[in-house]
Tab-separated table of C-alpha atoms in Angstrom:
chain	number	residue	atom	x	y	z
S	1124	ARG	CA	29.079	21.383	-74.066
S	1125	GLU	CA	27.820	24.964	-74.085
S	1126	ARG	CA	28.417	25.260	-70.341
S	1127	MET	CA	31.896	23.787	-70.703
S	1128	TYR	CA	32.768	26.197	-73.522
S	1129	ARG	CA	31.473	29.134	-71.492
S	1130	LEU	CA	33.678	28.165	-68.541
S	1131	LEU	CA	36.789	27.481	-70.615
S	1132	ASP	CA	36.406	30.801	-72.423
S	1133	LEU	CA	36.092	32.461	-69.011
S	1134	TYR	CA	39.262	30.788	-67.747
S	1135	ALA	CA	41.130	31.926	-70.866
S	1136	GLN	CA	40.512	35.581	-70.040
S	1137	GLY	CA	43.177	37.661	-68.342
S	1138	TYR	CA	43.053	38.979	-64.798
S	1139	ASP	CA	40.556	41.791	-64.263
S	1140	GLN	CA	40.246	43.288	-60.802
S	1141	GLU	CA	36.880	44.828	-61.663
S	1142	PHE	CA	35.445	41.478	-62.776
S	1143	PRO	CA	37.192	38.798	-60.692
S	1144	VAL	CA	36.661	35.126	-61.528
S	1145	VAL	CA	35.884	33.306	-58.272
S	1146	CYS	CA	35.351	29.537	-58.079
S	1147	MET	CA	33.280	28.234	-55.185
S	1148	ASP	CA	32.423	24.836	-53.733
S	1149	GLU	CA	31.707	23.115	-50.396
S	1150	LYS	CA	33.126	20.179	-48.510
S	1151	SER	CA	31.740	18.211	-45.568
S	1152	LYS	CA	34.169	17.252	-42.788
S	1153	GLN	CA	33.425	14.573	-40.191
S	1154	LEU	CA	34.630	15.545	-36.728
S	1155	ILE	CA	36.359	12.582	-35.054
S	1156	ILE	CA	37.654	12.437	-31.480
S	1157	ASP	CA	40.436	10.023	-30.555
S	1158	ILE	CA	39.358	7.955	-27.543
S	1159	ARG	CA	42.807	6.763	-26.496
S	1160	GLY	CA	44.907	9.651	-27.739
S	1161	THR	CA	47.832	9.457	-30.178
S	1162	LEU	CA	51.520	8.624	-30.001
S	1163	ALA	CA	53.481	11.659	-31.131
S	1164	LEU	CA	55.662	11.773	-34.210
S	1165	LYS	CA	59.310	10.859	-33.514
S	1166	PRO	CA	62.413	10.779	-35.711
S	1167	GLY	CA	62.129	7.697	-37.885
S	1168	SER	CA	58.646	6.857	-36.579
S	1169	PRO	CA	55.316	8.268	-37.769
S	1170	SER	CA	52.592	9.305	-35.347
S	1171	LYS	CA	50.232	6.508	-34.325
S	1172	TYR	CA	46.591	6.478	-33.300
S	1173	ASP	CA	44.183	3.806	-32.127
S	1174	TYR	CA	41.431	2.549	-34.399
S	1175	GLU	CA	38.785	3.480	-31.817
S	1176	TYR	CA	37.218	6.909	-32.189
S	1177	LYS	CA	34.088	8.887	-31.416
S	1178	ARG	CA	32.077	10.822	-33.992
S	1179	ASN	CA	31.430	14.423	-33.015
S	1180	GLY	CA	29.165	15.613	-35.809
S	1181	THR	CA	30.046	17.202	-39.127
S	1182	ARG	CA	30.829	20.671	-40.407
S	1183	ASN	CA	30.484	22.243	-43.810
S	1184	ILE	CA	33.386	24.162	-45.328
S	1185	PHE	CA	32.708	26.852	-47.924
S	1186	VAL	CA	35.665	27.458	-50.245
S	1187	ALA	CA	35.929	30.383	-52.660
S	1188	VAL	CA	39.161	30.820	-54.616
S	1189	GLU	CA	40.237	33.463	-57.129
S	1190	PRO	CA	42.790	31.471	-59.173
S	1191	LEU	CA	44.501	34.361	-60.976
S	1192	ALA	CA	44.933	36.452	-57.819
S	1193	GLY	CA	46.047	33.685	-55.478
S	1194	LYS	CA	43.262	34.595	-53.075
S	1195	ARG	CA	40.854	32.349	-51.222
S	1196	THR	CA	38.093	32.772	-48.643
S	1197	MET	CA	36.871	29.937	-46.421
S	1198	LYS	CA	34.151	29.584	-43.832
S	1199	VAL	CA	33.110	26.729	-41.545
S	1200	THR	CA	29.370	26.375	-40.908
S	1201	GLY	CA	27.237	23.949	-38.953
S	1202	THR	CA	24.886	23.379	-41.887
S	1203	ARG	CA	24.826	23.682	-45.673
S	1204	LYS	CA	21.439	25.290	-46.164
S	1205	LYS	CA	20.343	27.881	-48.689
S	1206	SER	CA	20.746	30.589	-46.082
S	1207	ASP	CA	24.341	29.509	-45.368
S	1208	PHE	CA	25.179	29.796	-49.059
S	1209	ALA	CA	23.433	33.155	-49.394
S	1210	HIS	CA	25.243	34.634	-46.396
S	1211	PHE	CA	28.619	33.363	-47.610
S	1212	VAL	CA	28.147	34.961	-51.035
S	1213	LYS	CA	26.969	38.184	-49.396
S	1214	GLU	CA	30.229	38.267	-47.437
S	1215	LEU	CA	32.169	37.771	-50.684
S	1216	VAL	CA	30.333	40.705	-52.247
S	1217	ASP	CA	30.528	43.092	-49.300
S	1218	ASP	CA	33.737	42.134	-47.503
S	1219	ASP	CA	36.090	40.412	-49.951
S	1220	TYR	CA	35.264	42.179	-53.222
S	1221	PRO	CA	33.647	45.514	-52.292
S	1222	GLN	CA	35.292	47.344	-55.222
S	1223	ALA	CA	34.445	44.782	-57.925
S	1224	GLN	CA	31.773	45.741	-60.408
S	1225	LYS	CA	30.657	42.136	-60.790
S	1226	ILE	CA	31.970	38.824	-59.476
S	1227	LYS	CA	32.028	36.003	-62.028
S	1228	LEU	CA	31.115	33.125	-59.738
S	1229	VAL	CA	31.748	29.524	-60.844
S	1230	LEU	CA	29.517	26.911	-59.181
S	1231	ASP	CA	28.226	23.386	-59.591
S	1232	ASN	CA	24.519	22.543	-59.773
S	1233	LEU	CA	23.772	21.965	-56.087
S	1234	ASN	CA	20.183	22.953	-55.346
S	1235	THR	CA	21.294	25.777	-53.020
S	1236	HIS	CA	23.405	27.502	-55.686
S	1237	PHE	CA	20.655	29.507	-57.335
S	1238	PRO	CA	19.135	33.008	-57.003
S	1239	SER	CA	16.123	31.656	-55.120
S	1240	SER	CA	18.377	31.072	-52.084
S	1241	PHE	CA	18.881	34.832	-51.756
S	1242	TYR	CA	15.188	35.659	-51.979
S	1243	GLU	CA	14.416	33.032	-49.331
S	1244	THR	CA	17.104	34.457	-47.021
S	1245	PHE	CA	16.976	38.244	-47.506
S	1246	SER	CA	14.440	40.873	-48.418
S	1247	LYS	CA	13.821	41.341	-52.144
S	1248	GLN	CA	15.715	44.616	-52.102
S	1249	GLU	CA	18.757	43.055	-50.445
S	1250	ALA	CA	18.644	39.969	-52.656
S	1251	ASP	CA	18.477	42.150	-55.766
S	1252	ARG	CA	21.433	44.200	-54.525
S	1253	ILE	CA	23.599	41.112	-54.009
S	1254	LEU	CA	22.577	39.410	-57.243
S	1255	ASP	CA	23.292	42.566	-59.204
S	1256	ARG	CA	26.955	42.065	-58.240
S	1257	ILE	CA	27.080	38.389	-59.289
S	1258	GLU	CA	27.279	36.675	-62.676
S	1259	PHE	CA	26.778	32.919	-62.350
S	1260	TYR	CA	28.740	30.334	-64.336
S	1261	TYR	CA	27.543	26.763	-63.801
S	1262	THR	CA	29.529	23.639	-64.559
S	1263	PRO	CA	27.932	21.001	-66.793
S	1264	LYS	CA	26.093	18.234	-64.988
S	1265	HIS	CA	28.651	15.564	-64.028
S	1266	GLY	CA	31.333	18.111	-64.956
S	1267	SER	CA	32.166	19.610	-61.579
S	1268	TRP	CA	35.865	18.912	-62.309
S	1269	LEU	CA	35.723	22.100	-64.386
S	1270	ASN	CA	35.361	24.094	-61.173
S	1271	MET	CA	38.831	25.120	-59.949
S	1272	ALA	CA	37.524	25.221	-56.378
S	1273	GLU	CA	37.843	21.426	-56.436
S	1274	ILE	CA	41.599	21.823	-56.929
S	1275	GLU	CA	41.796	24.083	-53.882
S	1276	ILE	CA	39.712	21.652	-51.820
S	1277	ASN	CA	41.994	18.791	-52.869
S	1278	MET	CA	45.009	20.765	-51.653
S	1279	MET	CA	43.213	21.536	-48.379
S	1280	ASP	CA	42.434	17.841	-47.890
S	1281	ARG	CA	46.061	16.819	-48.448
S	1282	GLN	CA	47.821	19.608	-46.552
S	1283	CYS	CA	45.397	20.423	-43.749
S	1284	LEU	CA	42.583	17.924	-43.204
S	1285	ALA	CA	44.238	14.534	-43.740
S	1286	ARG	CA	43.948	13.654	-40.049
S	1287	ARG	CA	41.430	13.361	-37.262
S	1288	ILE	CA	40.040	16.651	-35.990
S	1289	GLY	CA	37.545	16.359	-33.164
S	1290	GLU	CA	36.343	19.883	-32.409
S	1291	ALA	CA	34.699	22.481	-34.630
S	1292	GLU	CA	36.827	25.260	-33.126
S	1293	LYS	CA	39.999	23.321	-33.934
S	1294	LEU	CA	38.813	22.720	-37.484
S	1295	GLU	CA	38.116	26.413	-38.004
S	1296	THR	CA	41.482	27.420	-36.541
S	1297	GLU	CA	43.395	24.973	-38.745
S	1298	ILE	CA	41.582	26.015	-41.922
S	1299	ASN	CA	42.004	29.722	-41.220
S	1300	CYS	CA	45.716	29.253	-40.576
S	1301	TRP	CA	46.214	27.185	-43.730
S	1302	SER	CA	44.273	29.573	-45.982
S	1303	ARG	CA	46.008	32.622	-44.505
S	1304	LYS	CA	49.435	31.175	-45.339
S	1305	ARG	CA	48.345	30.419	-48.905
S	1306	ASN	CA	46.966	33.937	-49.288
S	1307	GLU	CA	50.182	35.458	-47.980
S	1308	ALA	CA	52.124	33.378	-50.526
S	1309	LYS	CA	49.573	34.274	-53.256
S	1310	LYS	CA	49.229	30.644	-54.282
S	1311	LYS	CA	47.566	30.679	-57.699
S	1312	ILE	CA	46.017	27.967	-59.850
S	1313	GLN	CA	47.347	27.618	-63.387
S	1314	TRP	CA	44.534	26.224	-65.526
S	1315	SER	CA	45.785	24.616	-68.751
S	1316	PHE	CA	42.759	22.729	-70.129
S	1317	THR	CA	41.503	24.748	-73.111
S	1318	ARG	CA	38.528	24.621	-75.439
S	1319	GLN	CA	40.819	23.080	-78.059
S	1320	ASP	CA	41.876	20.382	-75.586
S	1321	ALA	CA	38.229	19.627	-74.896
S	1322	ASP	CA	37.429	19.214	-78.585
S	1323	HIS	CA	40.445	16.967	-79.082
S	1324	LYS	CA	39.790	14.696	-76.099
S	1325	LEU	CA	36.014	14.728	-75.735
S	1326	PHE	CA	34.625	15.089	-79.256
S	1327	LYS	CA	33.561	11.447	-79.333
S	1328	HIS	CA	31.113	12.193	-76.531
S	1329	TYR	CA	29.585	15.284	-78.138
S	1330	VAL	CA	25.946	15.128	-79.176
S	1331	ALA	CA	25.060	16.893	-82.422
């Protein structure tokens, strides 16, 4: 409950460019190659594909979204190791938010999402520098729905990934194109679930 309250209080704050609220999560995508090809979409007839396919490995997709600014950053990686996470956050700090005093980063409890990942990846001096620019906000266990990055991933699944993609390069191109269009349109996320809503709907599950 304390973690939920901390997140909901964070979401209730106004936009602050110096202290941006950034929600982050990952998604795994199976690469699938059509063996027989597809029949193209025609007026009055949807596209068709054969049930046979070939697996071509998987890719991890990092998603970081700033709901109040309508800004998102995405990266496709071959693995989802601690070093991948550490490098992605470093890029957020140095490339996407160089002027921010501190990034308020919302995460779930995946074992890579902790300060130790930075010390295992970078020198102590570099890890300290990056972590000094980050303030972590963790969702409750079994409460990852409180991370707005899941909303962005759901939109990505529906609008971009709901089809077979067989090559990593194609996947990266499609995701970059989709995210760029959403950034240009400044697509924001309007969060409406408040601390009062939580107390009204979930109080029966609270532990004294």
